[in-house]
Amino acid sequence: KQEVTQIPAALSVPEGENLVLNCSFTDSAIYNLQWFRQDPGKGLTSLLLIQSSQREQTSGRLNASLDKSSGRSTLYIAASQPGDSATYLCAVRLRNDYKLSFGAGTTVTVRA
Amino acid sequence: EAGVVQSPRYKIIEKKQPVAFWCNPISGHNTLYWYRQNLGQGPELLIRYENEEAVDDSQLPKDRFSAERLKGVDSTLKIQPAELGDSAVYLCASSLTSTLTNEQFFGPGTRLTVL
């Protein structure tokens, strides 16, 4: 069974600081990995999707890297803003499976 | 283009009562998923549909949970009777299987509170 871990569980930073969120997974036979954002009481918004053949994906201030061999992904958010405050979840999809296995998330607070 | 639609957004019921959640996926998406998210945890898959067929319901507690996707579009998830431990957010997602990424798009969820 794929186990997905996100550390730390919570993070508080001052505005303008860069954010580094970590995700680790136990089974490296992945098809792709997604990073989601979840605001309180809301659903999941997809931020970035990295296919297993890719090393990283970028969108604006967001950059996600993938190292399958070590079972790790990192989400970088540059120059954080109070609007970045949310819970960030990573989810892994294995080959030959459609199910997403989620981590518990990292709750980020950006202080103005 | 409209996203995944879910209703109701919130539901409060007494234990042992029945409850139903409705999901309308993104138009044209043939795959539909129901996930359950407990407080402080990531979502976990309950059931996956390919068109109208439930192709993975291994995580669905079949003694009290049921689901249907008539005509391969909208879906309903039912709990009867509800228990205190069923309090959670129920998320619906959809995807287009024919795409390379098969990216899943999520609805806003239904927050269930069982008293």
mmCIF file of C-alpha atoms in Angstrom:
data_model
loop_
_atom_site.group_PDB
_atom_site.id
_atom_site.type_symbol
_atom_site.label_atom_id
_atom_site.label_comp_id
_atom_site.label_asym_id
_atom_site.label_seq_id
_atom_site.Cartn_x
_atom_site.Cartn_y
_atom_site.Cartn_z
ATOM 1 C CA LYS A 1 0.000 0.000 0.000
ATOM 2 C CA GLN A 2 1.285 3.424 -0.932
ATOM 3 C CA GLU A 3 2.039 5.572 2.119
ATOM 4 C CA VAL A 4 2.334 9.317 1.603
ATOM 5 C CA THR A 5 3.821 11.533 4.301
ATOM 6 C CA GLN A 6 3.961 15.307 4.493
ATOM 7 C CA ILE A 7 6.242 17.079 6.915
ATOM 8 C CA PRO A 8 5.811 19.471 8.608
ATOM 9 C CA ALA A 9 2.112 19.271 9.450
ATOM 10 C CA ALA A 10 1.998 23.043 9.917
ATOM 11 C CA LEU A 11 4.184 25.972 8.955
ATOM 12 C CA SER A 12 4.048 29.692 9.743
ATOM 13 C CA VAL A 13 6.211 32.202 7.891
ATOM 14 C CA PRO A 14 6.373 35.981 7.465
ATOM 15 C CA GLU A 15 5.212 37.449 4.189
ATOM 16 C CA GLY A 16 7.863 37.409 1.490
ATOM 17 C CA GLU A 17 9.656 34.322 2.715
ATOM 18 C CA ASN A 18 9.996 31.334 0.385
ATOM 19 C CA LEU A 19 8.025 28.212 1.312
ATOM 20 C CA VAL A 20 9.342 24.660 1.042
ATOM 21 C CA LEU A 21 6.826 21.842 1.473
ATOM 22 C CA ASN A 22 7.884 18.210 1.507
ATOM 23 C CA CYS A 23 6.143 15.040 0.409
ATOM 24 C CA SER A 24 7.508 11.500 0.617
ATOM 25 C CA PHE A 25 6.039 8.257 -0.694
ATOM 26 C CA THR A 26 6.942 4.605 -0.187
ATOM 27 C CA ASP A 27 6.264 3.046 -3.602
ATOM 28 C CA SER A 28 8.347 4.585 -6.386
ATOM 29 C CA ALA A 29 6.310 2.949 -9.179
ATOM 30 C CA ILE A 30 4.232 6.053 -9.608
ATOM 31 C CA TYR A 31 2.382 7.286 -12.677
ATOM 32 C CA ASN A 32 2.168 10.892 -11.565
ATOM 33 C CA LEU A 33 2.096 13.155 -8.525
ATOM 34 C CA GLN A 34 -0.188 16.118 -7.904
ATOM 35 C CA TRP A 35 -0.041 19.019 -5.512
ATOM 36 C CA PHE A 36 -3.368 20.437 -4.341
ATOM 37 C CA ARG A 37 -4.417 23.445 -2.349
ATOM 38 C CA GLN A 38 -7.370 23.298 0.051
ATOM 39 C CA ASP A 39 -8.879 26.372 1.660
ATOM 40 C CA PRO A 40 -10.951 25.957 4.848
ATOM 41 C CA GLY A 41 -14.346 24.449 4.064
ATOM 42 C CA LYS A 42 -13.535 24.154 0.376
ATOM 43 C CA GLY A 43 -12.653 21.438 -2.093
ATOM 44 C CA LEU A 44 -9.268 20.697 -3.637
ATOM 45 C CA THR A 45 -7.701 22.895 -6.292
ATOM 46 C CA SER A 46 -5.015 21.283 -8.416
ATOM 47 C CA LEU A 47 -1.795 23.312 -8.478
ATOM 48 C CA LEU A 48 0.704 21.183 -10.353
ATOM 49 C CA LEU A 49 0.826 17.692 -11.828
ATOM 50 C CA ILE A 50 4.150 15.977 -12.504
ATOM 51 C CA GLN A 51 4.288 12.901 -14.703
ATOM 52 C CA SER A 52 6.703 10.148 -13.620
ATOM 53 C CA SER A 53 8.976 10.960 -16.561
ATOM 54 C CA GLN A 54 9.341 14.591 -15.464
ATOM 55 C CA ARG A 55 11.666 16.082 -12.864
ATOM 56 C CA GLU A 56 9.803 19.310 -12.205
ATOM 57 C CA GLN A 57 6.864 21.520 -13.111
ATOM 58 C CA THR A 58 6.482 25.265 -12.743
ATOM 59 C CA SER A 59 3.525 27.607 -12.622
ATOM 60 C CA GLY A 60 4.089 31.219 -11.701
ATOM 61 C CA ARG A 61 5.577 31.361 -8.207
ATOM 62 C CA LEU A 62 5.141 27.614 -7.751
ATOM 63 C CA ASN A 63 7.712 24.976 -8.588
ATOM 64 C CA ALA A 64 7.405 21.280 -7.830
ATOM 65 C CA SER A 65 10.219 18.756 -8.137
ATOM 66 C CA LEU A 66 10.037 14.977 -8.245
ATOM 67 C CA ASP A 67 12.705 12.437 -7.324
ATOM 68 C CA LYS A 68 11.191 8.995 -7.835
ATOM 69 C CA SER A 69 14.269 7.074 -6.740
ATOM 70 C CA SER A 70 14.220 8.648 -3.297
ATOM 71 C CA GLY A 71 10.412 8.815 -3.124
ATOM 72 C CA ARG A 72 10.259 12.558 -2.650
ATOM 73 C CA SER A 73 8.601 15.642 -4.042
ATOM 74 C CA THR A 74 9.049 19.226 -2.962
ATOM 75 C CA LEU A 75 6.762 22.182 -3.576
ATOM 76 C CA TYR A 76 8.439 25.584 -3.568
ATOM 77 C CA ILE A 77 6.390 28.763 -3.286
ATOM 78 C CA ALA A 78 8.421 31.882 -3.918
ATOM 79 C CA ALA A 79 7.840 35.203 -2.149
ATOM 80 C CA SER A 80 4.902 34.000 -0.077
ATOM 81 C CA GLN A 81 1.810 36.159 0.377
ATOM 82 C CA PRO A 82 -0.996 36.054 2.969
ATOM 83 C CA GLY A 83 -3.258 34.697 0.218
ATOM 84 C CA ASP A 84 -1.059 31.594 0.089
ATOM 85 C CA SER A 85 -2.357 30.579 3.513
ATOM 86 C CA ALA A 86 -4.066 27.211 3.039
ATOM 87 C CA THR A 87 -3.496 23.481 3.412
ATOM 88 C CA TYR A 88 -1.340 21.905 0.718
ATOM 89 C CA LEU A 89 -1.763 18.220 -0.073
ATOM 90 C CA CYS A 90 0.263 15.968 -2.286
ATOM 91 C CA ALA A 91 -1.262 12.929 -3.946
ATOM 92 C CA VAL A 92 0.381 10.046 -5.741
ATOM 93 C CA ARG A 93 -1.062 7.827 -8.431
ATOM 94 C CA LEU A 94 0.552 4.439 -9.049
ATOM 95 C CA ARG A 95 0.933 2.851 -12.456
ATOM 96 C CA ASN A 96 -2.037 0.587 -13.313
ATOM 97 C CA ASP A 97 -4.208 2.323 -10.751
ATOM 98 C CA TYR A 98 -6.484 5.351 -10.894
ATOM 99 C CA LYS A 99 -6.649 5.926 -7.167
ATOM 100 C CA LEU A 100 -4.887 8.927 -5.658
ATOM 101 C CA SER A 101 -3.119 8.297 -2.356
ATOM 102 C CA PHE A 102 -2.992 11.508 -0.352
ATOM 103 C CA GLY A 103 -0.785 12.823 2.379
ATOM 104 C CA ALA A 104 -2.398 14.494 5.393
ATOM 105 C CA GLY A 105 -1.291 17.910 4.191
ATOM 106 C CA THR A 106 0.781 20.845 5.410
ATOM 107 C CA THR A 107 -1.165 23.811 6.768
ATOM 108 C CA VAL A 108 0.584 27.041 5.837
ATOM 109 C CA THR A 109 0.055 30.410 7.487
ATOM 110 C CA VAL A 110 1.700 33.458 5.914
ATOM 111 C CA ARG A 111 1.819 36.362 8.367
ATOM 112 C CA ALA A 112 1.402 39.887 7.013
ATOM 113 C CA GLU B 1 -16.781 25.505 -18.241
ATOM 114 C CA ALA B 2 -18.498 24.453 -15.032
ATOM 115 C CA GLY B 3 -16.528 22.398 -12.564
ATOM 116 C CA VAL B 4 -17.681 19.464 -10.488
ATOM 117 C CA VAL B 5 -20.909 20.331 -8.696
ATOM 118 C CA GLN B 6 -21.912 18.827 -5.367
ATOM 119 C CA SER B 7 -24.925 19.272 -3.150
ATOM 120 C CA PRO B 8 -25.718 19.853 -0.430
ATOM 121 C CA ARG B 9 -22.635 21.718 0.788
ATOM 122 C CA TYR B 10 -23.443 21.018 4.427
ATOM 123 C CA LYS B 11 -25.610 18.429 6.150
ATOM 124 C CA ILE B 12 -26.318 17.871 9.830
ATOM 125 C CA ILE B 13 -28.235 14.754 10.839
ATOM 126 C CA GLU B 14 -28.930 12.620 13.876
ATOM 127 C CA LYS B 15 -27.245 9.230 14.049
ATOM 128 C CA LYS B 16 -29.184 6.360 12.512
ATOM 129 C CA GLN B 17 -30.767 8.724 9.968
ATOM 130 C CA PRO B 18 -30.200 8.275 6.225
ATOM 131 C CA VAL B 19 -28.365 10.845 4.118
ATOM 132 C CA ALA B 20 -27.599 11.257 0.430
ATOM 133 C CA PHE B 21 -25.051 13.306 -1.479
ATOM 134 C CA TRP B 22 -25.261 14.273 -5.133
ATOM 135 C CA CYS B 23 -22.494 14.931 -7.656
ATOM 136 C CA ASN B 24 -22.532 16.253 -11.206
ATOM 137 C CA PRO B 25 -19.128 15.773 -12.885
ATOM 138 C CA ILE B 26 -17.489 17.939 -15.505
ATOM 139 C CA SER B 27 -19.256 17.489 -18.818
ATOM 140 C CA GLY B 28 -17.739 14.669 -20.844
ATOM 141 C CA HIS B 29 -15.751 13.152 -17.962
ATOM 142 C CA ASN B 30 -16.351 9.434 -17.980
ATOM 143 C CA THR B 31 -14.675 8.607 -14.656
ATOM 144 C CA LEU B 32 -16.194 9.650 -11.344
ATOM 145 C CA TYR B 33 -14.742 9.216 -7.854
ATOM 146 C CA TRP B 34 -16.112 9.556 -4.359
ATOM 147 C CA TYR B 35 -13.590 10.298 -1.610
ATOM 148 C CA ARG B 36 -14.018 10.747 2.128
ATOM 149 C CA GLN B 37 -11.826 13.192 4.042
ATOM 150 C CA ASN B 38 -11.677 12.929 7.815
ATOM 151 C CA LEU B 39 -10.585 15.936 9.829
ATOM 152 C CA GLY B 40 -6.855 16.542 9.557
ATOM 153 C CA GLN B 41 -6.321 13.802 6.986
ATOM 154 C CA GLY B 42 -6.089 13.481 3.236
ATOM 155 C CA PRO B 43 -9.017 12.164 1.187
ATOM 156 C CA GLU B 44 -9.440 8.400 0.782
ATOM 157 C CA LEU B 45 -11.149 6.771 -2.158
ATOM 158 C CA LEU B 46 -14.524 5.146 -1.515
ATOM 159 C CA ILE B 47 -15.596 4.204 -5.028
ATOM 160 C CA ARG B 48 -14.666 4.801 -8.667
ATOM 161 C CA TYR B 49 -17.011 4.651 -11.654
ATOM 162 C CA GLU B 50 -16.137 4.189 -15.300
ATOM 163 C CA ASN B 51 -19.265 5.471 -17.012
ATOM 164 C CA GLU B 52 -22.091 3.707 -15.129
ATOM 165 C CA GLU B 53 -19.983 0.788 -13.875
ATOM 166 C CA ALA B 54 -18.464 0.730 -10.382
ATOM 167 C CA VAL B 55 -14.984 -0.589 -11.165
ATOM 168 C CA ASP B 56 -13.434 -0.125 -7.716
ATOM 169 C CA ASP B 57 -15.616 -0.196 -4.607
ATOM 170 C CA SER B 58 -13.205 -2.109 -2.400
ATOM 171 C CA GLN B 59 -13.043 0.721 0.162
ATOM 172 C CA LEU B 60 -16.793 1.306 0.347
ATOM 173 C CA PRO B 61 -18.371 0.071 3.619
ATOM 174 C CA LYS B 62 -21.123 -1.847 1.910
ATOM 175 C CA ASP B 63 -23.143 -2.565 5.016
ATOM 176 C CA ARG B 64 -24.290 1.047 5.200
ATOM 177 C CA PHE B 65 -22.958 2.850 2.128
ATOM 178 C CA SER B 66 -24.320 2.615 -1.388
ATOM 179 C CA ALA B 67 -23.724 4.545 -4.574
ATOM 180 C CA GLU B 68 -25.132 4.737 -8.047
ATOM 181 C CA ARG B 69 -24.340 6.464 -11.294
ATOM 182 C CA LEU B 70 -27.334 5.995 -13.506
ATOM 183 C CA LYS B 71 -26.809 6.890 -17.176
ATOM 184 C CA GLY B 72 -23.121 7.400 -16.499
ATOM 185 C CA VAL B 73 -23.373 11.084 -15.573
ATOM 186 C CA ASP B 74 -24.647 12.203 -12.147
ATOM 187 C CA SER B 75 -23.934 10.125 -9.084
ATOM 188 C CA THR B 76 -25.480 9.713 -5.649
ATOM 189 C CA LEU B 77 -23.756 8.427 -2.526
ATOM 190 C CA LYS B 78 -26.001 7.249 0.297
ATOM 191 C CA ILE B 79 -25.417 6.325 3.925
ATOM 192 C CA GLN B 80 -28.085 4.400 5.806
ATOM 193 C CA PRO B 81 -28.012 4.446 8.760
ATOM 194 C CA ALA B 82 -25.425 7.121 9.557
ATOM 195 C CA GLU B 83 -23.051 6.680 12.486
ATOM 196 C CA LEU B 84 -21.088 9.239 14.482
ATOM 197 C CA GLY B 85 -17.878 8.143 12.761
ATOM 198 C CA ASP B 86 -19.285 9.062 9.358
ATOM 199 C CA SER B 87 -18.793 12.763 10.105
ATOM 200 C CA ALA B 88 -16.406 13.911 7.378
ATOM 201 C CA VAL B 89 -16.195 15.802 4.107
ATOM 202 C CA TYR B 90 -17.352 13.778 1.119
ATOM 203 C CA LEU B 91 -15.608 14.828 -2.072
ATOM 204 C CA CYS B 92 -16.547 13.992 -5.619
ATOM 205 C CA ALA B 93 -14.011 14.143 -8.442
ATOM 206 C CA SER B 94 -14.086 13.433 -12.163
ATOM 207 C CA SER B 95 -11.569 12.801 -14.908
ATOM 208 C CA LEU B 96 -11.292 11.975 -18.585
ATOM 209 C CA THR B 97 -9.650 8.577 -18.851
ATOM 210 C CA SER B 98 -8.484 9.026 -22.410
ATOM 211 C CA THR B 99 -6.085 11.846 -21.503
ATOM 212 C CA LEU B 100 -2.433 11.108 -20.736
ATOM 213 C CA THR B 101 -2.543 12.521 -17.246
ATOM 214 C CA ASN B 102 -6.084 11.456 -16.308
ATOM 215 C CA GLU B 103 -6.047 14.464 -13.984
ATOM 216 C CA GLN B 104 -8.778 14.450 -11.367
ATOM 217 C CA PHE B 105 -10.829 17.570 -10.732
ATOM 218 C CA PHE B 106 -12.558 17.928 -7.390
ATOM 219 C CA GLY B 107 -15.833 19.464 -6.313
ATOM 220 C CA PRO B 108 -16.279 21.621 -3.195
ATOM 221 C CA GLY B 109 -17.403 18.670 -1.084
ATOM 222 C CA THR B 110 -20.279 17.985 1.302
ATOM 223 C CA ARG B 111 -19.477 18.429 4.973
ATOM 224 C CA LEU B 112 -21.481 15.880 6.989
ATOM 225 C CA THR B 113 -21.970 16.190 10.721
ATOM 226 C CA VAL B 114 -23.629 13.290 12.520
ATOM 227 C CA LEU B 115 -24.919 14.115 16.013
#
